[in-house]
């Protein structure tokens, strides 16, 4: 049980290193976390190929990977196959091995739905990867951002994209039954409410009478 708790905490920490998830509220993060899959790859396996449509973000959990600037059919160019790390041939075709847990690959798919891989990612050792489908993050962040962008106070004319993403990441879903009081006139507010569905009445007291404005 302790080992499982530690592993879950480590995976949550690694996921939180993604800029799009760093400031995300616990409720939204929990929904994203539930869709993350832990996937093992054997040594020299192609995790994704150059030119593939980027469908997921891959976060390194264990092992070592290489960004190969070549087609997936040219794995003979990789170290251990022909060139050795440090050789001129290897350096010309590949970046240094990536071994730090939490390094993320394919993150461009979180900002561009049409993004394609600019390199082939290969497992240099047996590796364990956390795979996060892009649609999960798009549904939480981008659709919510588009929603708040229609509000003049929160539009792109007032806030930059990064500020909007940070704001969206802080949003939490609230449900109010019909007839509920959400906030009262004259109270000092410490929360911003954005109506996502339903209808609300704004009521103001004028000359001692409540008037729907």
Short mmCIF file of C-alpha atoms in Angstrom, two decimals:
data_model
loop_
_atom_site.label_atom_id
_atom_site.label_comp_id
_atom_site.label_asym_id
_atom_site.label_seq_id
_atom_site.Cartn_x
_atom_site.Cartn_y
_atom_site.Cartn_z
CA UNK A 1 0.00 0.00 0.00
CA UNK A 2 2.81 2.42 0.91
CA UNK A 3 4.64 1.62 -2.34
CA UNK A 4 1.46 2.27 -4.34
CA UNK A 5 0.90 5.59 -2.54
CA UNK A 6 4.47 6.70 -3.22
CA UNK A 7 4.16 5.72 -6.89
CA UNK A 8 0.88 7.63 -7.27
CA UNK A 9 2.42 10.70 -5.63
CA UNK A 10 5.44 10.55 -7.92
CA UNK A 11 3.27 10.23 -11.03
CA UNK A 12 1.16 13.18 -9.90
CA UNK A 13 4.35 15.20 -9.38
CA UNK A 14 5.61 14.32 -12.88
CA UNK A 15 2.28 15.28 -14.46
CA UNK A 16 2.23 18.57 -12.59
CA UNK A 17 5.47 19.56 -14.33
CA UNK A 18 3.51 20.14 -17.54
CA UNK A 19 2.75 23.89 -17.76
CA UNK A 20 -0.88 23.14 -18.70
CA UNK A 21 -1.34 21.06 -15.52
CA UNK A 22 0.84 22.96 -13.07
CA UNK A 23 -1.86 25.35 -11.83
CA UNK A 24 -4.87 23.15 -12.62
CA UNK A 25 -7.42 22.81 -9.83
CA UNK A 26 -7.64 19.47 -8.02
CA UNK A 27 -11.02 18.66 -9.53
CA UNK A 28 -9.89 19.13 -13.12
CA UNK A 29 -6.52 17.50 -12.45
CA UNK A 30 -8.26 14.44 -11.00
CA UNK A 31 -10.26 14.07 -14.23
CA UNK A 32 -7.09 14.34 -16.32
CA UNK A 33 -5.12 12.01 -14.02
CA UNK A 34 -7.77 9.29 -14.39
CA UNK A 35 -7.07 9.10 -18.14
CA UNK A 36 -3.29 8.76 -17.86
CA UNK A 37 -1.92 5.35 -18.80
CA UNK A 38 1.37 3.83 -17.67
CA UNK A 39 2.96 2.10 -20.68
CA UNK A 40 6.16 0.01 -20.80
CA UNK A 41 8.37 -0.07 -23.91
CA UNK A 42 11.20 -2.52 -24.60
CA UNK A 43 14.67 -1.35 -25.58
CA UNK A 44 14.79 0.03 -29.17
CA UNK A 45 11.00 0.26 -29.36
CA UNK A 46 9.64 3.22 -31.31
CA UNK A 47 7.42 5.22 -28.98
CA UNK A 48 6.29 7.50 -31.79
CA UNK A 49 7.67 8.12 -35.28
CA UNK A 50 8.68 11.31 -37.06
CA UNK A 51 5.73 12.65 -39.01
CA UNK A 52 3.12 10.89 -36.87
CA UNK A 53 0.18 12.99 -35.75
CA UNK A 54 0.76 13.95 -32.13
CA UNK A 55 -2.09 12.36 -30.20
CA UNK A 56 -0.61 12.15 -26.70
CA UNK A 57 1.99 13.60 -24.39
CA UNK A 58 4.61 11.07 -23.28
CA UNK A 59 6.23 11.64 -19.90
CA UNK A 60 9.33 9.64 -19.03
CA UNK A 61 8.92 7.78 -15.74
CA UNK A 62 11.79 5.27 -15.89
CA UNK A 63 14.62 4.52 -18.31
CA UNK A 64 16.30 6.41 -21.14
CA UNK A 65 14.99 7.59 -24.52
CA UNK A 66 16.51 9.19 -27.62
CA UNK A 67 15.11 11.83 -29.95
CA UNK A 68 16.14 10.44 -33.36
CA UNK A 69 16.18 12.91 -36.25
CA UNK A 70 15.31 10.26 -38.80
CA UNK A 71 12.60 7.89 -39.92
CA UNK A 72 11.57 4.97 -37.73
CA UNK A 73 12.86 2.58 -40.42
CA UNK A 74 16.42 3.89 -39.91
CA UNK A 75 17.01 2.57 -36.39
CA UNK A 76 20.37 1.22 -37.49
CA UNK A 77 21.58 4.80 -37.08
CA UNK A 78 20.99 4.69 -33.34
CA UNK A 79 23.77 4.13 -30.77
CA UNK A 80 24.37 0.49 -30.07
CA UNK A 81 23.31 -0.31 -33.62
CA UNK A 82 26.03 1.50 -35.56
CA UNK A 83 27.29 4.72 -33.98
CA UNK A 84 28.15 5.03 -30.31
CA UNK A 85 27.12 7.99 -28.13
CA UNK A 86 29.78 10.69 -28.42
CA UNK A 87 30.74 9.75 -31.96
CA UNK A 88 30.40 12.27 -34.80
CA UNK A 89 27.86 10.10 -36.61
CA UNK A 90 25.64 9.78 -33.58
CA UNK A 91 25.74 13.49 -32.77
CA UNK A 92 24.73 14.37 -36.31
CA UNK A 93 21.55 12.32 -36.18
CA UNK A 94 20.40 12.32 -32.54
CA UNK A 95 20.07 14.44 -29.44
CA UNK A 96 21.74 13.21 -26.23
CA UNK A 97 19.80 10.48 -24.41
CA UNK A 98 17.04 11.85 -22.16
CA UNK A 99 17.05 10.18 -18.78
CA UNK A 100 15.39 12.59 -16.35
CA UNK A 101 12.02 11.40 -14.99
CA UNK A 102 9.39 13.96 -15.90
CA UNK A 103 10.80 14.89 -19.30
CA UNK A 104 7.85 15.30 -21.62
CA UNK A 105 7.60 14.64 -25.35
CA UNK A 106 4.85 15.65 -27.76
CA UNK A 107 3.67 18.57 -25.60
CA UNK A 108 3.03 20.63 -28.75
CA UNK A 109 -0.22 18.68 -29.19
CA UNK A 110 -1.62 20.54 -26.18
CA UNK A 111 -1.49 23.84 -28.08
CA UNK A 112 -1.89 22.65 -31.67
CA UNK A 113 -4.41 19.95 -32.56
CA UNK A 114 -2.74 19.40 -35.94
CA UNK A 115 0.79 19.00 -34.53
CA UNK A 116 3.00 16.22 -35.89
CA UNK A 117 6.14 14.71 -34.42
CA UNK A 118 9.33 16.42 -35.61
CA UNK A 119 11.50 13.46 -34.55
CA UNK A 120 11.28 9.73 -33.79
CA UNK A 121 11.31 8.90 -30.08
CA UNK A 122 13.04 5.61 -29.32
CA UNK A 123 13.55 3.72 -26.06
CA UNK A 124 17.30 3.41 -25.50
CA UNK A 125 16.64 1.08 -22.54
CA UNK A 126 13.53 -0.61 -21.25
CA UNK A 127 11.37 2.35 -20.26
CA UNK A 128 8.11 3.19 -18.55
CA UNK A 129 6.14 6.08 -19.98
CA UNK A 130 3.09 7.97 -18.74
CA UNK A 131 0.84 8.56 -21.74
CA UNK A 132 -1.60 11.46 -21.53
CA UNK A 133 -4.14 11.70 -24.42
CA UNK A 134 -4.31 15.24 -25.71
CA UNK A 135 -8.10 15.28 -25.95
CA UNK A 136 -8.37 15.04 -22.16
CA UNK A 137 -6.45 18.28 -21.68
CA UNK A 138 -8.09 19.98 -24.66
CA UNK A 139 -11.53 19.28 -23.24
CA UNK A 140 -10.62 20.69 -19.84
CA UNK A 141 -8.38 23.63 -20.74
CA UNK A 142 -9.07 24.75 -24.27
CA UNK A 143 -12.83 24.50 -24.26
CA UNK A 144 -12.97 26.29 -20.92
CA UNK A 145 -10.59 28.95 -22.23
CA UNK A 146 -12.79 29.51 -25.27
CA UNK A 147 -15.73 29.85 -22.90
CA UNK A 148 -14.15 32.52 -20.72
CA UNK A 149 -12.71 34.30 -23.79
CA UNK A 150 -16.26 35.34 -24.68
CA UNK A 151 -16.44 37.33 -21.44
CA UNK A 152 -15.14 40.88 -22.19
CA UNK A 153 -13.33 41.15 -18.84
CA UNK A 154 -11.48 37.88 -19.51
CA UNK A 155 -11.04 38.14 -23.29
CA UNK A 156 -7.72 38.12 -25.15
CA UNK A 157 -7.93 41.92 -25.31
CA UNK A 158 -7.48 41.98 -21.53
CA UNK A 159 -5.64 38.76 -20.64
CA UNK A 160 -2.85 36.94 -22.47
CA UNK A 161 -3.17 33.25 -23.30
CA UNK A 162 -0.94 32.19 -20.41
CA UNK A 163 -3.06 34.20 -17.99
CA UNK A 164 -6.23 32.66 -19.41
CA UNK A 165 -4.79 29.15 -19.06
CA UNK A 166 -3.79 29.91 -15.47
CA UNK A 167 -7.30 31.18 -14.75
CA UNK A 168 -8.94 28.14 -16.37
CA UNK A 169 -6.71 25.86 -14.34
CA UNK A 170 -8.06 27.47 -11.17
CA UNK A 171 -11.73 27.04 -12.12
CA UNK A 172 -13.82 24.56 -10.16
CA UNK A 173 -17.27 23.25 -11.12
CA UNK A 174 -20.16 24.36 -8.92
CA UNK A 175 -23.82 23.36 -9.20
CA UNK A 176 -26.67 25.40 -7.76
CA UNK A 177 -30.30 24.17 -7.62
CA UNK A 178 -32.98 26.49 -8.99
CA UNK A 179 -33.74 29.29 -6.55
CA UNK A 180 -30.34 29.16 -4.84
CA UNK A 181 -28.62 32.38 -3.77
CA UNK A 182 -25.17 32.52 -5.34
CA UNK A 183 -24.02 35.91 -4.03
CA UNK A 184 -25.70 38.80 -2.25
CA UNK A 185 -25.59 42.48 -3.15
CA UNK A 186 -23.21 44.41 -0.91
CA UNK A 187 -21.10 41.42 0.10
CA UNK A 188 -17.36 41.55 -0.45
CA UNK A 189 -16.74 38.86 -3.05
CA UNK A 190 -13.71 36.59 -2.98
CA UNK A 191 -14.72 34.38 -5.94
CA UNK A 192 -15.49 34.86 -9.62
CA UNK A 193 -18.46 32.91 -11.00
CA UNK A 194 -18.67 32.06 -14.72
CA UNK A 195 -22.05 30.74 -15.89
CA UNK A 196 -21.50 27.62 -17.97
CA UNK A 197 -25.10 26.43 -18.20
CA UNK A 198 -28.53 27.55 -17.05
CA UNK A 199 -29.97 31.00 -16.36
CA UNK A 200 -29.32 33.36 -13.46
CA UNK A 201 -31.23 36.49 -12.41
CA UNK A 202 -29.36 39.56 -11.20
CA UNK A 203 -31.51 41.24 -8.55
CA UNK A 204 -30.85 44.74 -7.23
CA UNK A 205 -32.60 46.52 -4.38
CA UNK A 206 -33.97 49.86 -5.62
CA UNK A 207 -35.99 52.08 -3.28
CA UNK A 208 -36.48 49.13 -0.97
CA UNK A 209 -37.78 46.82 -3.69
CA UNK A 210 -35.99 43.90 -5.36
CA UNK A 211 -35.78 44.48 -9.11
CA UNK A 212 -34.50 42.04 -11.71
CA UNK A 213 -31.95 43.93 -13.79
#
